[in-house]
Short mmCIF file of C-alpha atoms in Angstrom, two decimals:
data_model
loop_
_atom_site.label_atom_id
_atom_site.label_comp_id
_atom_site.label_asym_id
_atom_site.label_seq_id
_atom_site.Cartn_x
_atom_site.Cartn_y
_atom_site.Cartn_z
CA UNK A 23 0.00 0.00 0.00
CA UNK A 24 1.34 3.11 -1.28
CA UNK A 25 1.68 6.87 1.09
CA UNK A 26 0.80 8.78 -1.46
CA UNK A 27 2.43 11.95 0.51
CA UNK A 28 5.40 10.20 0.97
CA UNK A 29 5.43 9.41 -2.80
CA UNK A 30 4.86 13.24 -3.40
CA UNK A 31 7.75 13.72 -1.58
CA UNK A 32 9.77 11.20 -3.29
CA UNK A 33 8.44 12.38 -6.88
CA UNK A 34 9.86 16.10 -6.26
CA UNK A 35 13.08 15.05 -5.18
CA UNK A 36 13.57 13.09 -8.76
CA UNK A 37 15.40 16.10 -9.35
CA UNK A 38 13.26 17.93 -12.46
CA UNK A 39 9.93 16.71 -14.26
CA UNK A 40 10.81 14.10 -15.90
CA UNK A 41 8.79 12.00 -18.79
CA UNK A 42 7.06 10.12 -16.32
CA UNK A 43 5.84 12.98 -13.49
CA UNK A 44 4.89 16.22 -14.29
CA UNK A 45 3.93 19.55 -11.76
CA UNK A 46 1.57 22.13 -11.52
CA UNK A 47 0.72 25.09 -10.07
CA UNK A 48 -2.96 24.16 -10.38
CA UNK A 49 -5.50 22.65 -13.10
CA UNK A 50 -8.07 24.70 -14.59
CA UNK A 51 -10.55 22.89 -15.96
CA UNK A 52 -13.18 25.36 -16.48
CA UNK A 53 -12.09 26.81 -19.97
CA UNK A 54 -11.13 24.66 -23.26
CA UNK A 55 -8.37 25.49 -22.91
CA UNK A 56 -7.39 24.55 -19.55
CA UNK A 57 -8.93 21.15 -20.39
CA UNK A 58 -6.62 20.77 -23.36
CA UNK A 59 -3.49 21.41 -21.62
CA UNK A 60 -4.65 19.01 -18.79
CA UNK A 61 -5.36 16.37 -21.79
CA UNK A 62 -1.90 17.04 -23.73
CA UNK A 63 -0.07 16.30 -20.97
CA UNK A 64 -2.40 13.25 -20.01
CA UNK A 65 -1.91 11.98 -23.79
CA UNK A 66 2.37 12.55 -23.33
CA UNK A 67 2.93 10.84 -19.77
CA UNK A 68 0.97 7.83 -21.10
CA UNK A 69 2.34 7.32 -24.07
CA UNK A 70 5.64 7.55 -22.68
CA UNK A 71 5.40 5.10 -20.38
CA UNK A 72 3.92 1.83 -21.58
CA UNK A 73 5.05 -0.02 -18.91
CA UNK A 74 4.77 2.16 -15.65
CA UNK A 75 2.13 4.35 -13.90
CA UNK A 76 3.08 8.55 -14.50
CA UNK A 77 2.22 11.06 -12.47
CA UNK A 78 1.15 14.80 -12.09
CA UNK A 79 1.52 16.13 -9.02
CA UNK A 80 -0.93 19.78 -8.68
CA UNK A 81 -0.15 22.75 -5.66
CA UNK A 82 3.36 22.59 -6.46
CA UNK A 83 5.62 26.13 -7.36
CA UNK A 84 7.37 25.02 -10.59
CA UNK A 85 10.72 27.47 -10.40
CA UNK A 86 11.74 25.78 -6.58
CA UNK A 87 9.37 22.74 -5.82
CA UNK A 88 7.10 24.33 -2.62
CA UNK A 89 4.67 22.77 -1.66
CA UNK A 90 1.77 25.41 -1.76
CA UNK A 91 -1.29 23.33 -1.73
CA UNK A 92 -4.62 23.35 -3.97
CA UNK A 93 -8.63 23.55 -3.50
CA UNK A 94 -10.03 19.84 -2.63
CA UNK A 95 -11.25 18.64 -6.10
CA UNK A 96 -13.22 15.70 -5.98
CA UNK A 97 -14.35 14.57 -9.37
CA UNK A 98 -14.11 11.53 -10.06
CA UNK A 99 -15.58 11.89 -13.01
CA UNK A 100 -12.59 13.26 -14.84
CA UNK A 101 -11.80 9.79 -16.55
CA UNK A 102 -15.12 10.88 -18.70
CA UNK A 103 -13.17 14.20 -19.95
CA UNK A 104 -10.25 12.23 -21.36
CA UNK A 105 -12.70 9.63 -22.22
CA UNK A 106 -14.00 11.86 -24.52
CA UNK A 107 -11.06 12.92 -25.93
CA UNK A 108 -8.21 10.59 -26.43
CA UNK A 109 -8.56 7.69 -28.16
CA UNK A 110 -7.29 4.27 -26.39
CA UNK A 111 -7.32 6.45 -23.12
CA UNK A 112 -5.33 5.67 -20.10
CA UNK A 113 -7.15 5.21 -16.78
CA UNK A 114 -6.42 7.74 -14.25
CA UNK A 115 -6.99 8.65 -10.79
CA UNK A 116 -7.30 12.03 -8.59
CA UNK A 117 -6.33 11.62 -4.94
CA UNK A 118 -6.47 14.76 -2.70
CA UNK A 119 -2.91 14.40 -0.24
CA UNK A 120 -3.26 16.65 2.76
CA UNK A 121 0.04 18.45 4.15
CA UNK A 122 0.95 19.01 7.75
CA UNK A 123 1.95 22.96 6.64
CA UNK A 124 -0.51 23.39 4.25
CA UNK A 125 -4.06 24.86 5.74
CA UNK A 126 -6.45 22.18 6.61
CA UNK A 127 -8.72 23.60 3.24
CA UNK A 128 -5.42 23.19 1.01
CA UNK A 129 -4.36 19.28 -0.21
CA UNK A 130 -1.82 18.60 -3.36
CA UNK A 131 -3.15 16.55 -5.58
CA UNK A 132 -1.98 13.40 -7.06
CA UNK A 133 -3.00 12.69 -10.49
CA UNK A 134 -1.97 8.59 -11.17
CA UNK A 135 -2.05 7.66 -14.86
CA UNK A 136 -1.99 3.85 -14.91
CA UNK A 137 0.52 2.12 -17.97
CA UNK A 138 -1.21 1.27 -21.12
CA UNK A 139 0.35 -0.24 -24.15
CA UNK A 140 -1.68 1.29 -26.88
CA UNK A 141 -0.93 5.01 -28.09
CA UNK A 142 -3.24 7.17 -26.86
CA UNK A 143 -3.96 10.05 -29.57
CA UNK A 144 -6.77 12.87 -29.99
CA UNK A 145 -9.83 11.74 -31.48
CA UNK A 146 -11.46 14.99 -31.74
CA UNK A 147 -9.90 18.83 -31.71
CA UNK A 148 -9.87 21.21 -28.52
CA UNK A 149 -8.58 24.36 -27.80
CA UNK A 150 -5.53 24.70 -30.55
CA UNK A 151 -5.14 20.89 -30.87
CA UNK A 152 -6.28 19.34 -33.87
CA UNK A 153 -7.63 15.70 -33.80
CA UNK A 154 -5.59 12.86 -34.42
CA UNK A 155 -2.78 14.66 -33.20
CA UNK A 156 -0.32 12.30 -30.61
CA UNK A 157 2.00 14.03 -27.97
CA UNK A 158 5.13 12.21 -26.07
CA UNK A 159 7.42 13.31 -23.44
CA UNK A 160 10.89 14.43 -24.18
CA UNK A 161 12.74 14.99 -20.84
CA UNK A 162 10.54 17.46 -18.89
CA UNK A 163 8.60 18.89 -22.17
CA UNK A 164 5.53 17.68 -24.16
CA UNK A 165 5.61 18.16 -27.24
CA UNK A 166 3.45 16.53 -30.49
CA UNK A 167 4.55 14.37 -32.77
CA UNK A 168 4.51 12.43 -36.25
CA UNK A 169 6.26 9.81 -35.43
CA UNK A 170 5.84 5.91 -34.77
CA UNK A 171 6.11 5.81 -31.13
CA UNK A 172 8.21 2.92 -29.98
CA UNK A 173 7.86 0.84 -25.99
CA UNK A 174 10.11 2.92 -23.86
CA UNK A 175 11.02 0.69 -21.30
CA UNK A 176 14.08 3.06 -19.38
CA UNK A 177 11.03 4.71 -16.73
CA UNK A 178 9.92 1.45 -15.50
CA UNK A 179 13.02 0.57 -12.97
CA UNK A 180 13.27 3.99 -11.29
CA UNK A 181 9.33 4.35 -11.13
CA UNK A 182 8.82 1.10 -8.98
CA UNK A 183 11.92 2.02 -7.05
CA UNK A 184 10.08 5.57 -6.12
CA UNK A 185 6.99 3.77 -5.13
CA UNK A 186 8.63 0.52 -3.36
CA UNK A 187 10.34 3.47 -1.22
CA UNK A 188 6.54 5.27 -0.69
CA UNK A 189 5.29 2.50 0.84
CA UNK A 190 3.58 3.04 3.95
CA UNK A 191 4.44 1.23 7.31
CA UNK A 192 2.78 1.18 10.72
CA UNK A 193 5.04 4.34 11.65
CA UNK A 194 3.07 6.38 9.36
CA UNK A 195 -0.07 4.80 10.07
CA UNK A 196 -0.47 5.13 13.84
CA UNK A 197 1.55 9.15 13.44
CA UNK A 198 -1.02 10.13 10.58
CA UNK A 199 -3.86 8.66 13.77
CA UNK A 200 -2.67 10.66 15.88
CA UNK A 201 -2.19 13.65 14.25
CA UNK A 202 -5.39 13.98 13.13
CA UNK A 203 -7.36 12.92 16.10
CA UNK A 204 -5.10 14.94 18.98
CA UNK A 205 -3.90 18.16 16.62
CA UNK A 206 -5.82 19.23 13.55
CA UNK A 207 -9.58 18.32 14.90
CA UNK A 208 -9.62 17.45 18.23
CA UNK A 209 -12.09 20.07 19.01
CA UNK A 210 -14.60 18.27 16.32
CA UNK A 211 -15.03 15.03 18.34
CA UNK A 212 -12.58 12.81 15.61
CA UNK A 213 -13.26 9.20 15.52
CA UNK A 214 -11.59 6.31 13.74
CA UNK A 215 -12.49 3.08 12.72
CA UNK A 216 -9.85 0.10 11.77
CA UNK A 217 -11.80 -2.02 8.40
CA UNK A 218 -10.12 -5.72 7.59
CA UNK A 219 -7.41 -5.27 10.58
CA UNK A 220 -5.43 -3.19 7.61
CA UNK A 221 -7.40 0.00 6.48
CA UNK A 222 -7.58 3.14 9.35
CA UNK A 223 -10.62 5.66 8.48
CA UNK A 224 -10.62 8.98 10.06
CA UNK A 225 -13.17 11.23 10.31
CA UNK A 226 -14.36 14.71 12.02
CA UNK A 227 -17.60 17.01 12.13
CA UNK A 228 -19.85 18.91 13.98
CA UNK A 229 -23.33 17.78 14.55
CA UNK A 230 -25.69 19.90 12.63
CA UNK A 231 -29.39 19.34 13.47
CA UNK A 232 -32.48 20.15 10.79
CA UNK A 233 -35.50 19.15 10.78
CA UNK A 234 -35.09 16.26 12.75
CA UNK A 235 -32.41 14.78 11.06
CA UNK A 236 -28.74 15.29 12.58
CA UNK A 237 -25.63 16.17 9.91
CA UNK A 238 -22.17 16.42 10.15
CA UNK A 239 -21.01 19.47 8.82
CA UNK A 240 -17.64 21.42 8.24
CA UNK A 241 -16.39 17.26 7.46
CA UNK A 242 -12.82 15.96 7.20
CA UNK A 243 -12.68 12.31 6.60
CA UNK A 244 -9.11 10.65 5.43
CA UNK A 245 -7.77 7.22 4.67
CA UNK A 246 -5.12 7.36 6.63
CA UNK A 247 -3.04 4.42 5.28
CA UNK A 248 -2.74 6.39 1.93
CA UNK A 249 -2.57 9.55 3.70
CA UNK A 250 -5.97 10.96 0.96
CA UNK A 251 -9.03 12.94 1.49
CA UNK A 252 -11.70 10.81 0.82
CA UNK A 253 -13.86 14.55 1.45
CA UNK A 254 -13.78 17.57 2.72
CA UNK A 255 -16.00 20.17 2.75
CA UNK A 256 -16.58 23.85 4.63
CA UNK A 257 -20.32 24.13 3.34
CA UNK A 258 -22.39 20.67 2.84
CA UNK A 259 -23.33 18.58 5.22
CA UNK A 260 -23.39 14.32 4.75
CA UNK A 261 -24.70 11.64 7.42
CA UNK A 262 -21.64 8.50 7.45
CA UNK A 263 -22.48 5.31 8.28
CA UNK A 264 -20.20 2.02 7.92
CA UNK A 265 -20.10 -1.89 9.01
CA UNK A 266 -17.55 -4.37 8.86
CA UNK A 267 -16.78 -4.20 5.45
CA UNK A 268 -18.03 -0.64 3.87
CA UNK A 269 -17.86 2.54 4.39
CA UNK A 270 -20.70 5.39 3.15
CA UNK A 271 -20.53 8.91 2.81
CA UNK A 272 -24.22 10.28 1.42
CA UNK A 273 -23.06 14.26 0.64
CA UNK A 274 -26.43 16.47 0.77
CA UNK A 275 -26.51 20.16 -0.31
CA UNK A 276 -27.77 23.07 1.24
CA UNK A 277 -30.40 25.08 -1.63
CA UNK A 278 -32.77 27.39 -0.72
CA UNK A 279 -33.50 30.80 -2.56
CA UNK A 280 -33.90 32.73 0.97
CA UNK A 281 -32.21 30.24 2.94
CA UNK A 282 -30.09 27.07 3.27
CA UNK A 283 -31.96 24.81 5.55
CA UNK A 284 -33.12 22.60 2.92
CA UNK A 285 -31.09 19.82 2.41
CA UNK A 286 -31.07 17.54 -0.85
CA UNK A 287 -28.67 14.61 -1.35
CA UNK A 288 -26.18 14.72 -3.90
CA UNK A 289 -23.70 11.41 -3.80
CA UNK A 290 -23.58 8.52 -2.27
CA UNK A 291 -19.91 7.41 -1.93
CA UNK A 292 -19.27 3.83 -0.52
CA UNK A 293 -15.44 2.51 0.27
CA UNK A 294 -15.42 -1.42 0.41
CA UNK A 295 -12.64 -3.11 2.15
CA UNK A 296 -11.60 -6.71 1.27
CA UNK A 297 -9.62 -9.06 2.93
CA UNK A 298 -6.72 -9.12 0.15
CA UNK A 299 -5.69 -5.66 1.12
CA UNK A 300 -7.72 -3.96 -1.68
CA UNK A 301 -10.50 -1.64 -1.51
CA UNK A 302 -12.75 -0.17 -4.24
CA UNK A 303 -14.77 3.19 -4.23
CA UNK A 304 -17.93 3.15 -6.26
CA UNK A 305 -19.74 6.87 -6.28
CA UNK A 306 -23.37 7.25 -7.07
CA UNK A 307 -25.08 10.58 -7.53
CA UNK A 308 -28.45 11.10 -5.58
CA UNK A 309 -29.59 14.25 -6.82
CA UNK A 310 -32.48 15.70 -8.10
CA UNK A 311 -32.78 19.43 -8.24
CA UNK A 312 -35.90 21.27 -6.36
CA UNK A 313 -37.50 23.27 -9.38
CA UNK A 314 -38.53 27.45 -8.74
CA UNK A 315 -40.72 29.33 -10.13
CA UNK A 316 -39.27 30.36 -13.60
CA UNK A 317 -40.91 33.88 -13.43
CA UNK A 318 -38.91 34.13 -10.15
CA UNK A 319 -35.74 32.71 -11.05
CA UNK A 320 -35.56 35.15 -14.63
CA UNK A 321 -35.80 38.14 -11.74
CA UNK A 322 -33.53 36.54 -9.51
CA UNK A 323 -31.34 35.78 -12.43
CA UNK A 324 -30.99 39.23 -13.99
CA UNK A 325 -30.27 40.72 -10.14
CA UNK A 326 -27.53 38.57 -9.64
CA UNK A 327 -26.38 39.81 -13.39
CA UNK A 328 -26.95 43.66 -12.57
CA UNK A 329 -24.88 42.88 -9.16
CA UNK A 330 -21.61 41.84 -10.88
CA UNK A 331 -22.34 44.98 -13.10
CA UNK A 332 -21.94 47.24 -10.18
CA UNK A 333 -18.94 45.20 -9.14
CA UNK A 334 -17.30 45.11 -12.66
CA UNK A 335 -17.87 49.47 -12.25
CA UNK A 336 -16.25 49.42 -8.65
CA UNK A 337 -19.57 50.95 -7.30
CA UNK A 338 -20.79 50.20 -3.72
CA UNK A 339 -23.41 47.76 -2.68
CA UNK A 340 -26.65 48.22 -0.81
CA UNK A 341 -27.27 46.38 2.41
CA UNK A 342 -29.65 44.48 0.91
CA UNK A 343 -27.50 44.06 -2.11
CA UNK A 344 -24.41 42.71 0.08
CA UNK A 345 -27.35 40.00 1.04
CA UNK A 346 -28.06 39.00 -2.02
CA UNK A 347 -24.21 38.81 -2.74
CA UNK A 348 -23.84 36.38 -0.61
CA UNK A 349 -26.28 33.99 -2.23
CA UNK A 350 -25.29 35.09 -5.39
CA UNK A 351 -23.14 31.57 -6.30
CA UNK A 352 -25.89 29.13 -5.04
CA UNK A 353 -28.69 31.08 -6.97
CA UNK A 354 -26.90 31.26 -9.92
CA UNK A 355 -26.40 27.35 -9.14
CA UNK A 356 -30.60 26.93 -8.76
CA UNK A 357 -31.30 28.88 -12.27
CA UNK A 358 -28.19 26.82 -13.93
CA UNK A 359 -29.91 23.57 -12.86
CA UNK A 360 -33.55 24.95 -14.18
CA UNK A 361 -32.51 25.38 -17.69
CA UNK A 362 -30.91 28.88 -17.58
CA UNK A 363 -27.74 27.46 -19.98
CA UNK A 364 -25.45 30.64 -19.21
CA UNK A 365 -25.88 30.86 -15.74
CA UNK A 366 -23.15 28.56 -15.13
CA UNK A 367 -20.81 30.32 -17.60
CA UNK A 368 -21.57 33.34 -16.12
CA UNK A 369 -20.80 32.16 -12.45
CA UNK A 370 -17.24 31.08 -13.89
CA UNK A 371 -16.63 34.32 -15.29
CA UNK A 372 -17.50 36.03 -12.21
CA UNK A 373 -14.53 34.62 -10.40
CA UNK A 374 -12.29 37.82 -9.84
CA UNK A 375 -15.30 39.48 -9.03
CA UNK A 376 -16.23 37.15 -6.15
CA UNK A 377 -12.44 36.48 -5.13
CA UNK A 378 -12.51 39.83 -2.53
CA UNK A 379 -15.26 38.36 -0.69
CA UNK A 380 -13.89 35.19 1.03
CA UNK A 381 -17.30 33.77 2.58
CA UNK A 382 -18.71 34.49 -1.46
CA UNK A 383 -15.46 32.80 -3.13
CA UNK A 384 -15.95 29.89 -0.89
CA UNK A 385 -19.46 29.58 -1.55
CA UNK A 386 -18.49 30.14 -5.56
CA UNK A 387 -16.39 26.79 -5.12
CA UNK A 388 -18.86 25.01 -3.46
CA UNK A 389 -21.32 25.65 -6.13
CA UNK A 390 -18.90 24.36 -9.11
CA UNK A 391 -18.21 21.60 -7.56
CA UNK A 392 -21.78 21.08 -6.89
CA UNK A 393 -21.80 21.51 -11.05
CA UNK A 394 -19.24 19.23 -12.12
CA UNK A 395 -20.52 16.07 -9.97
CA UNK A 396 -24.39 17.01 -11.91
CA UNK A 397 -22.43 16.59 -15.38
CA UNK A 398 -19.10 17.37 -16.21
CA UNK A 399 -18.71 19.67 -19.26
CA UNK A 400 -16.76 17.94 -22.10
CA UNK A 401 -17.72 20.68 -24.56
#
């Protein structure tokens, strides 16, 4: 079983990127072209290593290797953008890796692109790249080519000797326990629970109460053998529950035009542990969004529109309108999932606007992720 912060660790002292891990500030996969970096250098790192898993390691400074730290991302359904892209794709895998100096809403992530024979090329255009076009990795650069790409085999011994040497050992078990439990929430009533006599789950909340039904809010739950976030959250809520064997996180969201004491469910997330020392994570999504009133959504709508106007002029807000600010991200959420097709778009470009206002921004991150688990946007 592999520490994936001690393999972090391991990967950025491999000197420079290499053509099997590559670093980045963050990922921005709101804009076409954001997704078609994200792809190019998906397409490179597999096809230049046939034979071995590659990585890309995100919250990383690129000129001296500090660890900074990135938003939680949690979609798992990022296979389906290179799914829809590449042609013979690789399987990958997005693991959040928390930090002991990074704030406890900052993990790096891991992205883990598993070896696959067959060349992996660009079935249809994005951004600048044409389709059919094939990119490879030549030292620490990915660049296209023509060219018939031949096995490289000269990764494969120095990538299993970096992850022989992340493995993780009862050491870094029983310290990543008791870190979390007696230092970073032990004012959130943290509890643990051992699965198969292998796997350690850790998890912290407060009890949130509505409507009769108790919640954990402001959530931190890790796999601490791996040392990943299996969530995290400042905003939603979920109830966990768990037996022998599994492990279930049901996520709910907080929508309500005037308030947020309505509670909808939005994934189910189950961990099951087996005996062999393997465990599998299947995800289901739960929700169904409440429908408005459209006449009362288009006025809603077109204030939250004439608000970023008055921000994009540098004028000052009402009382009422600093209100309405607030819920700005979550209503433009309700009319997105009600058939207004810009309101998302316009949420995205809102971002500097929002970025002053830190209870706003977080609520503006909430809500895309919120978006991206309803349907990720290939487009």
């Amino acid at each position: 079983m592999i520490n994936k912060r001690l393999l972090i660790k391991n990967l950025l002292a491999h000197n420079d990127e290499s053509s099997f891990y590559d670093k980045k500030r963050q990922l921005n996969l709101h804009s076409r072209e954001g997704k078609a970096k994200f792809l190019k250098h998906i397409c490179a790192l597999s096809n230049s290593n046939p034979t071995n898993s590659s990585y890309i390691v995100v919250g990383v400074e690129d000129h001296d290797n500090e660890i900074v730290g990135d938003d939680f991302f949690d979609d798992s359904r990022i296979q389906n953008l290179v799914n829809a892209y590449l042609e013979n794709p690789p399987k990958i895998q997005y693991e959040n890796v928390p930090f002991p100096n990074l704030p406890k809403d900052k993990v790096v992530g891991l992205v883990t692109i598993k070896a696959k024979s067959k060349t992996s090329h660009f079935k249809k255009g994005i951004h600048t790249i044409p389709a059919n076009t094939v990119f490879i990795r030549r030292g620490s650069n990915t660049v296209p080519t023509e060219e018939e790409i031949e096995k490289n085999y000269q990764n494969t011994e120095t990538v299993i000797g970096i992850e022989n040497n992340s493995r993780n050992s009862i050491g870094y078990t029983l310290d990543g326990v008791i870190d979390f439990m007696n230092f970073r929430h032990k004012d959130m009533a943290p509890k643990y629970k051992v699965f198969k006599e292998l796997f350690v789950i850790c998890w912290a909340g407060v009890p949130k109460k509505s409507r009769d039904k108790t919640f954990l809010s402001r959530v931190d739950i890790e796999l601490i053998n791996e040392q990943i976030k299996l969530f995290y959250s400042a905003q939603d809520v979920v109830t966990i529950t768990f037996d022998e064997d599994s492990f279930t996180i049901i996520e709910y969201v907080p929508l309500g035009l005037n308030d947020k004491t309505s509670f909808y469910p939005l994934e189910k997330q189950t961990i099951y542990f087996h005996d062999n020392g393997y465990y599998k994570i299947d995800r289901e999504i739960l929700f169904q969004p409440p429908e408005f009133n459209r006449k009362m959504l288009f006025h809603i709508y077109n204030s939250n529109i004439s608000l970023l106007n008055k921000l994009q002029k540098g004028l000052s807000l009402t009382e009422r309108e600093q209100k309405d600010l607030e819920n700005l991200p979550s209503t433009f959420m309700i009319c997105c999932l009600n058939g207004f097709e810009e309101a998302k778009q316009k949420l995205i470009d809102a971002k500097p606007l929002l970025k002053p206002f830190t209870s706003v921004y977080l609520s503006f991150k909430e809500a895309l992720r919120i978006l991206r688990k309803m349907k990720y946007d290939v487009q």
